[in-house]
Amino acid sequence: MQAAVAAILDGMPDPLDLHVLEQGGQVWVMAGSRALASYAAGDTAMRNMTVVMLTGLGFAGKDVAAAMGLTPVYVSMLRSRARSEGSAGLARRRGRPGGL
């Protein structure tokens, strides 16, 4: 597993270069000049999946949190949800559950 992650990250910029750009309703997550993810602004589920993907690639949770405008505790919570519930845990529905 470590070798696969190392191969993915080979040649990537320092994690300190992790940053987010928003343009035209689209969010771009970048490491240096490389686009790592893109999703529609306001798509919280895709943002959360991107957070988990970035930590899975080896970026430190605190660096991901800073780039994404989140707290490190929230990033940790998202990782825990992904482990226990899969992607469904990252796409929380708000409001009252529907009636039966």
mmCIF file of N, CA, C and O in Angstrom:
data_model
loop_
_atom_site.group_PDB
_atom_site.id
_atom_site.type_symbol
_atom_site.label_atom_id
_atom_site.label_comp_id
_atom_site.label_asym_id
_atom_site.label_seq_id
_atom_site.Cartn_x
_atom_site.Cartn_y
_atom_site.Cartn_z
ATOM 1 N N MET A 1 0.832 -1.195 0.000
ATOM 2 C CA MET A 1 0.000 0.000 0.000
ATOM 3 C C MET A 1 0.871 1.252 0.000
ATOM 4 O O MET A 1 0.609 2.167 -0.749
ATOM 5 N N GLN A 2 1.893 1.284 0.861
ATOM 6 C CA GLN A 2 2.766 2.458 0.924
ATOM 7 C C GLN A 2 3.439 2.713 -0.423
ATOM 8 O O GLN A 2 3.598 3.852 -0.824
ATOM 9 N N ALA A 3 3.829 1.636 -1.112
ATOM 10 C CA ALA A 3 4.481 1.807 -2.409
ATOM 11 C C ALA A 3 3.526 2.437 -3.414
ATOM 12 O O ALA A 3 3.919 3.277 -4.220
ATOM 13 N N ALA A 4 2.254 2.032 -3.369
ATOM 14 C CA ALA A 4 1.256 2.597 -4.287
ATOM 15 C C ALA A 4 1.057 4.079 -4.008
ATOM 16 O O ALA A 4 0.986 4.885 -4.934
ATOM 17 N N VAL A 5 0.977 4.442 -2.734
ATOM 18 C CA VAL A 5 0.821 5.851 -2.374
ATOM 19 C C VAL A 5 2.050 6.629 -2.796
ATOM 20 O O VAL A 5 1.952 7.717 -3.349
ATOM 21 N N ALA A 6 3.231 6.061 -2.569
ATOM 22 C CA ALA A 6 4.466 6.740 -2.963
ATOM 23 C C ALA A 6 4.500 6.962 -4.473
ATOM 24 O O ALA A 6 4.930 8.012 -4.937
ATOM 25 N N ALA A 7 4.023 5.979 -5.246
ATOM 26 C CA ALA A 7 4.008 6.117 -6.701
ATOM 27 C C ALA A 7 3.058 7.227 -7.131
ATOM 28 O O ALA A 7 3.350 7.991 -8.045
ATOM 29 N N ILE A 8 1.913 7.332 -6.455
ATOM 30 C CA ILE A 8 0.949 8.378 -6.784
ATOM 31 C C ILE A 8 1.540 9.750 -6.465
ATOM 32 O O ILE A 8 1.378 10.702 -7.208
ATOM 33 N N LEU A 9 2.221 9.843 -5.327
ATOM 34 C CA LEU A 9 2.741 11.129 -4.866
ATOM 35 C C LEU A 9 4.096 11.474 -5.467
ATOM 36 O O LEU A 9 4.568 12.587 -5.297
ATOM 37 N N ASP A 10 4.729 10.537 -6.176
ATOM 38 C CA ASP A 10 6.048 10.764 -6.745
ATOM 39 C C ASP A 10 6.029 12.006 -7.632
ATOM 40 O O ASP A 10 5.219 12.139 -8.536
ATOM 41 N N GLY A 11 6.893 12.932 -7.322
ATOM 42 C CA GLY A 11 7.006 14.147 -8.109
ATOM 43 C C GLY A 11 6.007 15.227 -7.743
ATOM 44 O O GLY A 11 6.012 16.292 -8.340
ATOM 45 N N MET A 12 5.140 14.931 -6.770
ATOM 46 C CA MET A 12 4.168 15.951 -6.362
ATOM 47 C C MET A 12 4.858 17.036 -5.560
ATOM 48 O O MET A 12 5.847 16.779 -4.886
ATOM 49 N N PRO A 13 4.320 18.241 -5.599
ATOM 50 C CA PRO A 13 4.894 19.323 -4.799
ATOM 51 C C PRO A 13 4.752 19.043 -3.314
ATOM 52 O O PRO A 13 3.983 18.183 -2.899
ATOM 53 N N ASP A 14 5.479 19.775 -2.526
ATOM 54 C CA ASP A 14 5.397 19.692 -1.074
ATOM 55 C C ASP A 14 3.951 19.900 -0.648
ATOM 56 O O ASP A 14 3.255 20.747 -1.197
ATOM 57 N N PRO A 15 3.447 19.126 0.344
ATOM 58 C CA PRO A 15 2.065 19.308 0.788
ATOM 59 C C PRO A 15 1.733 20.735 1.206
ATOM 60 O O PRO A 15 0.578 21.120 1.204
ATOM 61 N N LEU A 16 2.739 21.529 1.547
ATOM 62 C CA LEU A 16 2.467 22.923 1.895
ATOM 63 C C LEU A 16 1.905 23.694 0.706
ATOM 64 O O LEU A 16 1.319 24.747 0.881
ATOM 65 N N ASP A 17 2.089 23.149 -0.507
ATOM 66 C CA ASP A 17 1.577 23.796 -1.711
ATOM 67 C C ASP A 17 0.113 23.470 -1.966
ATOM 68 O O ASP A 17 -0.445 23.897 -2.972
ATOM 69 N N LEU A 18 -0.521 22.695 -1.094
ATOM 70 C CA LEU A 18 -1.921 22.338 -1.261
ATOM 71 C C LEU A 18 -2.770 23.605 -1.127
ATOM 72 O O LEU A 18 -2.639 24.348 -0.157
ATOM 73 N N HIS A 19 -3.614 23.860 -2.133
ATOM 74 C CA HIS A 19 -4.473 25.037 -2.077
ATOM 75 C C HIS A 19 -5.743 24.806 -2.874
ATOM 76 O O HIS A 19 -5.839 23.863 -3.658
ATOM 77 N N VAL A 20 -6.710 25.662 -2.641
ATOM 78 C CA VAL A 20 -8.023 25.547 -3.265
ATOM 79 C C VAL A 20 -8.323 26.830 -4.027
ATOM 80 O O VAL A 20 -8.111 27.929 -3.519
ATOM 81 N N LEU A 21 -8.807 26.669 -5.242
ATOM 82 C CA LEU A 21 -9.233 27.798 -6.071
ATOM 83 C C LEU A 21 -10.705 27.623 -6.401
ATOM 84 O O LEU A 21 -11.149 26.509 -6.659
ATOM 85 N N GLU A 22 -11.445 28.710 -6.389
ATOM 86 C CA GLU A 22 -12.849 28.658 -6.809
ATOM 87 C C GLU A 22 -13.038 29.640 -7.937
ATOM 88 O O GLU A 22 -12.672 30.813 -7.827
ATOM 89 N N GLN A 23 -13.600 29.132 -9.033
ATOM 90 C CA GLN A 23 -13.795 29.979 -10.206
ATOM 91 C C GLN A 23 -15.021 29.494 -10.970
ATOM 92 O O GLN A 23 -15.141 28.298 -11.256
ATOM 93 N N GLY A 24 -15.918 30.418 -11.260
ATOM 94 C CA GLY A 24 -17.082 30.088 -12.074
ATOM 95 C C GLY A 24 -17.962 28.998 -11.479
ATOM 96 O O GLY A 24 -18.486 28.176 -12.224
ATOM 97 N N GLY A 25 -18.080 28.965 -10.165
ATOM 98 C CA GLY A 25 -18.920 27.955 -9.524
ATOM 99 C C GLY A 25 -18.269 26.585 -9.408
ATOM 100 O O GLY A 25 -18.922 25.618 -9.025
ATOM 101 N N GLN A 26 -16.992 26.501 -9.727
ATOM 102 C CA GLN A 26 -16.251 25.245 -9.659
ATOM 103 C C GLN A 26 -15.108 25.399 -8.667
ATOM 104 O O GLN A 26 -14.433 26.423 -8.650
ATOM 105 N N VAL A 27 -14.894 24.392 -7.847
ATOM 106 C CA VAL A 27 -13.789 24.381 -6.893
ATOM 107 C C VAL A 27 -12.708 23.461 -7.441
ATOM 108 O O VAL A 27 -12.992 22.340 -7.879
ATOM 109 N N TRP A 28 -11.487 23.928 -7.416
ATOM 110 C CA TRP A 28 -10.332 23.149 -7.859
ATOM 111 C C TRP A 28 -9.394 22.979 -6.669
ATOM 112 O O TRP A 28 -8.997 23.956 -6.038
ATOM 113 N N VAL A 29 -9.027 21.758 -6.364
ATOM 114 C CA VAL A 29 -8.067 21.466 -5.302
ATOM 115 C C VAL A 29 -6.748 21.155 -5.988
ATOM 116 O O VAL A 29 -6.670 20.242 -6.821
ATOM 117 N N MET A 30 -5.740 21.935 -5.638
ATOM 118 C CA MET A 30 -4.465 21.880 -6.339
ATOM 119 C C MET A 30 -3.322 21.556 -5.384
ATOM 120 O O MET A 30 -3.357 21.927 -4.215
ATOM 121 N N ALA A 31 -2.310 20.882 -5.899
ATOM 122 C CA ALA A 31 -1.022 20.715 -5.223
ATOM 123 C C ALA A 31 -0.013 21.301 -6.193
ATOM 124 O O ALA A 31 0.274 20.698 -7.229
ATOM 125 N N GLY A 32 0.463 22.478 -5.874
ATOM 126 C CA GLY A 32 1.300 23.195 -6.835
ATOM 127 C C GLY A 32 0.450 23.526 -8.045
ATOM 128 O O GLY A 32 -0.633 24.083 -7.922
ATOM 129 N N SER A 33 0.888 23.107 -9.234
ATOM 130 C CA SER A 33 0.127 23.375 -10.452
ATOM 131 C C SER A 33 -0.723 22.186 -10.875
ATOM 132 O O SER A 33 -1.369 22.227 -11.916
ATOM 133 N N ARG A 34 -0.742 21.123 -10.078
ATOM 134 C CA ARG A 34 -1.495 19.917 -10.426
ATOM 135 C C ARG A 34 -2.886 19.925 -9.800
ATOM 136 O O ARG A 34 -3.035 20.117 -8.601
ATOM 137 N N ALA A 35 -3.881 19.687 -10.627
ATOM 138 C CA ALA A 35 -5.256 19.575 -10.133
ATOM 139 C C ALA A 35 -5.452 18.169 -9.582
ATOM 140 O O ALA A 35 -5.223 17.179 -10.271
ATOM 141 N N LEU A 36 -5.856 18.087 -8.325
ATOM 142 C CA LEU A 36 -6.109 16.796 -7.693
ATOM 143 C C LEU A 36 -7.596 16.461 -7.665
ATOM 144 O O LEU A 36 -7.964 15.291 -7.654
ATOM 145 N N ALA A 37 -8.436 17.487 -7.628
ATOM 146 C CA ALA A 37 -9.881 17.269 -7.589
ATOM 147 C C ALA A 37 -10.591 18.521 -8.069
ATOM 148 O O ALA A 37 -10.048 19.621 -7.992
ATOM 149 N N SER A 38 -11.819 18.323 -8.542
ATOM 150 C CA SER A 38 -12.661 19.426 -8.958
ATOM 151 C C SER A 38 -14.105 19.031 -8.699
ATOM 152 O O SER A 38 -14.491 17.889 -8.940
ATOM 153 N N TYR A 39 -14.886 19.984 -8.192
ATOM 154 C CA TYR A 39 -16.295 19.722 -7.911
ATOM 155 C C TYR A 39 -17.046 21.049 -7.888
ATOM 156 O O TYR A 39 -16.443 22.117 -7.773
ATOM 157 N N ALA A 40 -18.364 20.965 -8.019
ATOM 158 C CA ALA A 40 -19.199 22.170 -8.009
ATOM 159 C C ALA A 40 -19.162 22.811 -6.630
ATOM 160 O O ALA A 40 -19.243 22.115 -5.610
ATOM 161 N N ALA A 41 -19.036 24.123 -6.608
ATOM 162 C CA ALA A 41 -19.071 24.855 -5.337
ATOM 163 C C ALA A 41 -20.402 24.547 -4.655
ATOM 164 O O ALA A 41 -21.439 24.483 -5.303
ATOM 165 N N GLY A 42 -20.359 24.318 -3.367
ATOM 166 C CA GLY A 42 -21.568 24.007 -2.624
ATOM 167 C C GLY A 42 -21.870 22.523 -2.536
ATOM 168 O O GLY A 42 -22.789 22.125 -1.828
ATOM 169 N N ASP A 43 -21.120 21.692 -3.248
ATOM 170 C CA ASP A 43 -21.319 20.239 -3.191
ATOM 171 C C ASP A 43 -20.543 19.694 -1.999
ATOM 172 O O ASP A 43 -19.390 19.291 -2.113
ATOM 173 N N THR A 44 -21.185 19.695 -0.850
ATOM 174 C CA THR A 44 -20.531 19.307 0.396
ATOM 175 C C THR A 44 -20.088 17.850 0.383
ATOM 176 O O THR A 44 -19.019 17.517 0.896
ATOM 177 N N ALA A 45 -20.888 16.977 -0.208
ATOM 178 C CA ALA A 45 -20.519 15.554 -0.254
ATOM 179 C C ALA A 45 -19.216 15.362 -1.027
ATOM 180 O O ALA A 45 -18.326 14.627 -0.585
ATOM 181 N N MET A 46 -19.072 16.047 -2.174
ATOM 182 C CA MET A 46 -17.834 15.913 -2.953
ATOM 183 C C MET A 46 -16.667 16.569 -2.226
ATOM 184 O O MET A 46 -15.544 16.061 -2.279
ATOM 185 N N ARG A 47 -16.925 17.674 -1.533
ATOM 186 C CA ARG A 47 -15.858 18.279 -0.736
ATOM 187 C C ARG A 47 -15.376 17.295 0.313
ATOM 188 O O ARG A 47 -14.173 17.087 0.484
ATOM 189 N N ASN A 48 -16.321 16.661 1.002
ATOM 190 C CA ASN A 48 -15.955 15.705 2.044
ATOM 191 C C ASN A 48 -15.198 14.515 1.473
ATOM 192 O O ASN A 48 -14.222 14.048 2.066
ATOM 193 N N MET A 49 -15.623 14.028 0.315
ATOM 194 C CA MET A 49 -14.908 12.916 -0.322
ATOM 195 C C MET A 49 -13.496 13.344 -0.724
ATOM 196 O O MET A 49 -12.546 12.570 -0.597
ATOM 197 N N THR A 50 -13.354 14.576 -1.175
ATOM 198 C CA THR A 50 -12.040 15.101 -1.544
ATOM 199 C C THR A 50 -11.137 15.181 -0.326
ATOM 200 O O THR A 50 -9.952 14.825 -0.397
ATOM 201 N N VAL A 51 -11.683 15.615 0.807
ATOM 202 C CA VAL A 51 -10.906 15.688 2.049
ATOM 203 C C VAL A 51 -10.359 14.311 2.405
ATOM 204 O O VAL A 51 -9.172 14.147 2.704
ATOM 205 N N VAL A 52 -11.213 13.300 2.351
ATOM 206 C CA VAL A 52 -10.788 11.939 2.688
ATOM 207 C C VAL A 52 -9.756 11.440 1.674
ATOM 208 O O VAL A 52 -8.758 10.810 2.046
ATOM 209 N N MET A 53 -9.963 11.740 0.394
ATOM 210 C CA MET A 53 -9.013 11.332 -0.640
ATOM 211 C C MET A 53 -7.641 11.963 -0.413
ATOM 212 O O MET A 53 -6.616 11.296 -0.509
ATOM 213 N N LEU A 54 -7.622 13.244 -0.054
ATOM 214 C CA LEU A 54 -6.351 13.934 0.167
ATOM 215 C C LEU A 54 -5.581 13.330 1.336
ATOM 216 O O LEU A 54 -4.366 13.143 1.251
ATOM 217 N N THR A 55 -6.284 13.031 2.418
ATOM 218 C CA THR A 55 -5.587 12.417 3.557
ATOM 219 C C THR A 55 -5.130 11.010 3.195
ATOM 220 O O THR A 55 -4.066 10.579 3.632
ATOM 221 N N GLY A 56 -5.901 10.320 2.372
ATOM 222 C CA GLY A 56 -5.493 8.999 1.906
ATOM 223 C C GLY A 56 -4.258 9.038 1.026
ATOM 224 O O GLY A 56 -3.488 8.077 0.972
ATOM 225 N N LEU A 57 -4.057 10.141 0.328
ATOM 226 C CA LEU A 57 -2.865 10.309 -0.506
ATOM 227 C C LEU A 57 -1.628 10.670 0.307
ATOM 228 O O LEU A 57 -0.532 10.715 -0.227
ATOM 229 N N GLY A 58 -1.838 10.956 1.596
ATOM 230 C CA GLY A 58 -0.697 11.240 2.451
ATOM 231 C C GLY A 58 -0.564 12.675 2.903
ATOM 232 O O GLY A 58 0.387 13.013 3.605
ATOM 233 N N PHE A 59 -1.481 13.535 2.501
ATOM 234 C CA PHE A 59 -1.435 14.908 2.997
ATOM 235 C C PHE A 59 -1.852 14.902 4.464
ATOM 236 O O PHE A 59 -2.792 14.207 4.845
ATOM 237 N N ALA A 60 -1.171 15.675 5.282
ATOM 238 C CA ALA A 60 -1.486 15.747 6.711
ATOM 239 C C ALA A 60 -2.865 16.365 6.899
ATOM 240 O O ALA A 60 -3.257 17.292 6.181
ATOM 241 N N GLY A 61 -3.601 15.842 7.873
ATOM 242 C CA GLY A 61 -4.939 16.328 8.156
ATOM 243 C C GLY A 61 -4.978 17.820 8.423
ATOM 244 O O GLY A 61 -5.883 18.524 7.973
ATOM 245 N N LYS A 62 -3.970 18.330 9.118
ATOM 246 C CA LYS A 62 -3.947 19.764 9.419
ATOM 247 C C LYS A 62 -3.734 20.593 8.154
ATOM 248 O O LYS A 62 -4.300 21.679 8.020
ATOM 249 N N ASP A 63 -2.956 20.075 7.210
ATOM 250 C CA ASP A 63 -2.743 20.789 5.950
ATOM 251 C C ASP A 63 -4.011 20.764 5.091
ATOM 252 O O ASP A 63 -4.363 21.764 4.459
ATOM 253 N N VAL A 64 -4.680 19.627 5.074
ATOM 254 C CA VAL A 64 -5.939 19.508 4.336
ATOM 255 C C VAL A 64 -6.975 20.450 4.948
ATOM 256 O O VAL A 64 -7.672 21.172 4.241
ATOM 257 N N ALA A 65 -7.061 20.448 6.276
ATOM 258 C CA ALA A 65 -8.024 21.311 6.973
ATOM 259 C C ALA A 65 -7.772 22.777 6.627
ATOM 260 O O ALA A 65 -8.715 23.512 6.309
ATOM 261 N N ALA A 66 -6.532 23.197 6.670
ATOM 262 C CA ALA A 66 -6.199 24.598 6.382
ATOM 263 C C ALA A 66 -6.570 24.963 4.946
ATOM 264 O O ALA A 66 -7.155 26.019 4.692
ATOM 265 N N ALA A 67 -6.242 24.102 3.995
ATOM 266 C CA ALA A 67 -6.528 24.387 2.591
ATOM 267 C C ALA A 67 -8.025 24.419 2.306
ATOM 268 O O ALA A 67 -8.496 25.245 1.524
ATOM 269 N N MET A 68 -8.775 23.536 2.972
ATOM 270 C CA MET A 68 -10.202 23.409 2.702
ATOM 271 C C MET A 68 -11.068 24.321 3.578
ATOM 272 O O MET A 68 -12.279 24.356 3.430
ATOM 273 N N GLY A 69 -10.445 25.032 4.506
ATOM 274 C CA GLY A 69 -11.196 25.923 5.387
ATOM 275 C C GLY A 69 -11.985 25.185 6.455
ATOM 276 O O GLY A 69 -13.057 25.616 6.854
ATOM 277 N N LEU A 70 -11.447 24.066 6.905
ATOM 278 C CA LEU A 70 -12.094 23.232 7.922
ATOM 279 C C LEU A 70 -11.202 23.140 9.142
ATOM 280 O O LEU A 70 -10.041 23.550 9.112
ATOM 281 N N THR A 71 -11.709 22.543 10.208
ATOM 282 C CA THR A 71 -10.876 22.299 11.383
ATOM 283 C C THR A 71 -10.260 20.912 11.264
ATOM 284 O O THR A 71 -10.852 20.014 10.650
ATOM 285 N N PRO A 72 -9.090 20.706 11.866
ATOM 286 C CA PRO A 72 -8.486 19.362 11.868
ATOM 287 C C PRO A 72 -9.398 18.318 12.516
ATOM 288 O O PRO A 72 -9.426 17.166 12.082
ATOM 289 N N VAL A 73 -10.167 18.724 13.517
ATOM 290 C CA VAL A 73 -11.087 17.793 14.174
ATOM 291 C C VAL A 73 -12.163 17.338 13.190
ATOM 292 O O VAL A 73 -12.519 16.158 13.146
ATOM 293 N N TYR A 74 -12.672 18.254 12.367
ATOM 294 C CA TYR A 74 -13.692 17.890 11.384
ATOM 295 C C TYR A 74 -13.113 16.959 10.325
ATOM 296 O O TYR A 74 -13.766 15.995 9.910
ATOM 297 N N VAL A 75 -11.889 17.212 9.896
ATOM 298 C CA VAL A 75 -11.227 16.325 8.924
ATOM 299 C C VAL A 75 -11.099 14.923 9.514
ATOM 300 O O VAL A 75 -11.396 13.930 8.844
ATOM 301 N N SER A 76 -10.703 14.830 10.765
ATOM 302 C CA SER A 76 -10.592 13.536 11.434
ATOM 303 C C SER A 76 -11.950 12.837 11.509
ATOM 304 O O SER A 76 -12.053 11.625 11.281
ATOM 305 N N MET A 77 -12.998 13.597 11.803
ATOM 306 C CA MET A 77 -14.338 13.028 11.875
ATOM 307 C C MET A 77 -14.775 12.488 10.508
ATOM 308 O O MET A 77 -15.359 11.402 10.413
ATOM 309 N N LEU A 78 -14.465 13.218 9.443
ATOM 310 C CA LEU A 78 -14.809 12.747 8.101
ATOM 311 C C LEU A 78 -14.087 11.453 7.773
ATOM 312 O O LEU A 78 -14.673 10.529 7.196
ATOM 313 N N ARG A 79 -12.828 11.353 8.147
ATOM 314 C CA ARG A 79 -12.068 10.124 7.903
ATOM 315 C C ARG A 79 -12.686 8.948 8.659
ATOM 316 O O ARG A 79 -12.801 7.851 8.120
ATOM 317 N N SER A 80 -13.098 9.191 9.893
ATOM 318 C CA SER A 80 -13.732 8.139 10.689
ATOM 319 C C SER A 80 -15.050 7.704 10.065
ATOM 320 O O SER A 80 -15.343 6.506 9.989
ATOM 321 N N ARG A 81 -15.848 8.664 9.626
ATOM 322 C CA ARG A 81 -17.114 8.330 8.967
ATOM 323 C C ARG A 81 -16.886 7.507 7.709
ATOM 324 O O ARG A 81 -17.618 6.557 7.431
ATOM 325 N N ALA A 82 -15.894 7.887 6.923
ATOM 326 C CA ALA A 82 -15.604 7.158 5.685
ATOM 327 C C ALA A 82 -15.202 5.725 5.988
ATOM 328 O O ALA A 82 -15.602 4.798 5.279
ATOM 329 N N ARG A 83 -14.404 5.540 7.043
ATOM 330 C CA ARG A 83 -13.994 4.177 7.415
ATOM 331 C C ARG A 83 -15.180 3.344 7.874
ATOM 332 O O ARG A 83 -15.296 2.175 7.526
ATOM 333 N N SER A 84 -16.056 3.938 8.661
ATOM 334 C CA SER A 84 -17.142 3.148 9.248
ATOM 335 C C SER A 84 -18.381 3.038 8.354
ATOM 336 O O SER A 84 -19.065 2.025 8.378
ATOM 337 N N GLU A 85 -18.672 4.071 7.547
ATOM 338 C CA GLU A 85 -19.914 4.092 6.778
ATOM 339 C C GLU A 85 -19.712 4.180 5.272
ATOM 340 O O GLU A 85 -20.686 4.161 4.520
ATOM 341 N N GLY A 86 -18.474 4.339 4.840
ATOM 342 C CA GLY A 86 -18.230 4.517 3.416
ATOM 343 C C GLY A 86 -18.658 5.901 2.961
ATOM 344 O O GLY A 86 -18.824 6.822 3.766
ATOM 345 N N SER A 87 -18.894 6.038 1.668
ATOM 346 C CA SER A 87 -19.235 7.357 1.125
ATOM 347 C C SER A 87 -20.566 7.877 1.655
ATOM 348 O O SER A 87 -20.769 9.092 1.726
ATOM 349 N N ALA A 88 -21.462 6.998 2.062
ATOM 350 C CA ALA A 88 -22.755 7.442 2.610
ATOM 351 C C ALA A 88 -22.554 8.294 3.861
ATOM 352 O O ALA A 88 -23.335 9.209 4.119
ATOM 353 N N GLY A 89 -21.522 8.022 4.632
ATOM 354 C CA GLY A 89 -21.251 8.802 5.830
ATOM 355 C C GLY A 89 -20.743 10.192 5.536
ATOM 356 O O GLY A 89 -20.705 11.045 6.416
ATOM 357 N N LEU A 90 -20.353 10.444 4.290
ATOM 358 C CA LEU A 90 -19.819 11.753 3.910
ATOM 359 C C LEU A 90 -20.882 12.644 3.289
ATOM 360 O O LEU A 90 -20.646 13.818 3.057
ATOM 361 N N ALA A 91 -22.043 12.091 3.013
ATOM 362 C CA ALA A 91 -23.130 12.828 2.369
ATOM 363 C C ALA A 91 -24.329 12.861 3.300
ATOM 364 O O ALA A 91 -25.345 12.242 3.052
ATOM 365 N N ARG A 92 -24.186 13.552 4.392
ATOM 366 C CA ARG A 92 -25.261 13.644 5.377
ATOM 367 C C ARG A 92 -26.426 14.440 4.818
ATOM 368 O O ARG A 92 -26.238 15.506 4.234
ATOM 369 N N ARG A 93 -27.609 13.934 5.039
ATOM 370 C CA ARG A 93 -28.811 14.688 4.657
ATOM 371 C C ARG A 93 -29.228 15.547 5.808
ATOM 372 O O ARG A 93 -29.209 15.132 6.962
ATOM 373 N N ARG A 94 -29.616 16.741 5.515
ATOM 374 C CA ARG A 94 -30.043 17.687 6.543
ATOM 375 C C ARG A 94 -31.566 17.686 6.631
ATOM 376 O O ARG A 94 -32.256 17.355 5.687
ATOM 377 N N GLY A 95 -32.037 18.075 7.796
ATOM 378 C CA GLY A 95 -33.473 18.199 7.986
ATOM 379 C C GLY A 95 -34.100 16.935 8.544
ATOM 380 O O GLY A 95 -33.427 15.968 8.878
ATOM 381 N N ARG A 96 -35.405 16.966 8.609
ATOM 382 C CA ARG A 96 -36.156 15.842 9.147
ATOM 383 C C ARG A 96 -36.206 14.695 8.168
ATOM 384 O O ARG A 96 -36.380 14.908 6.971
ATOM 385 N N PRO A 97 -36.105 13.465 8.672
ATOM 386 C CA PRO A 97 -36.269 12.319 7.781
ATOM 387 C C PRO A 97 -37.691 12.302 7.218
ATOM 388 O O PRO A 97 -38.643 12.728 7.876
ATOM 389 N N GLY A 98 -37.843 11.799 6.017
ATOM 390 C CA GLY A 98 -39.159 11.710 5.395
ATOM 391 C C GLY A 98 -40.053 10.715 6.112
ATOM 392 O O GLY A 98 -39.581 9.794 6.776
ATOM 393 N N GLY A 99 -41.333 10.890 5.973
ATOM 394 C CA GLY A 99 -42.307 9.991 6.579
ATOM 395 C C GLY A 99 -42.386 8.683 5.814
ATOM 396 O O GLY A 99 -42.008 8.577 4.658
ATOM 397 N N LEU A 100 -42.869 7.687 6.504
ATOM 398 C CA LEU A 100 -43.011 6.375 5.850
ATOM 399 C C LEU A 100 -44.293 6.253 5.097
ATOM 400 O O LEU A 100 -45.313 6.691 5.388
#
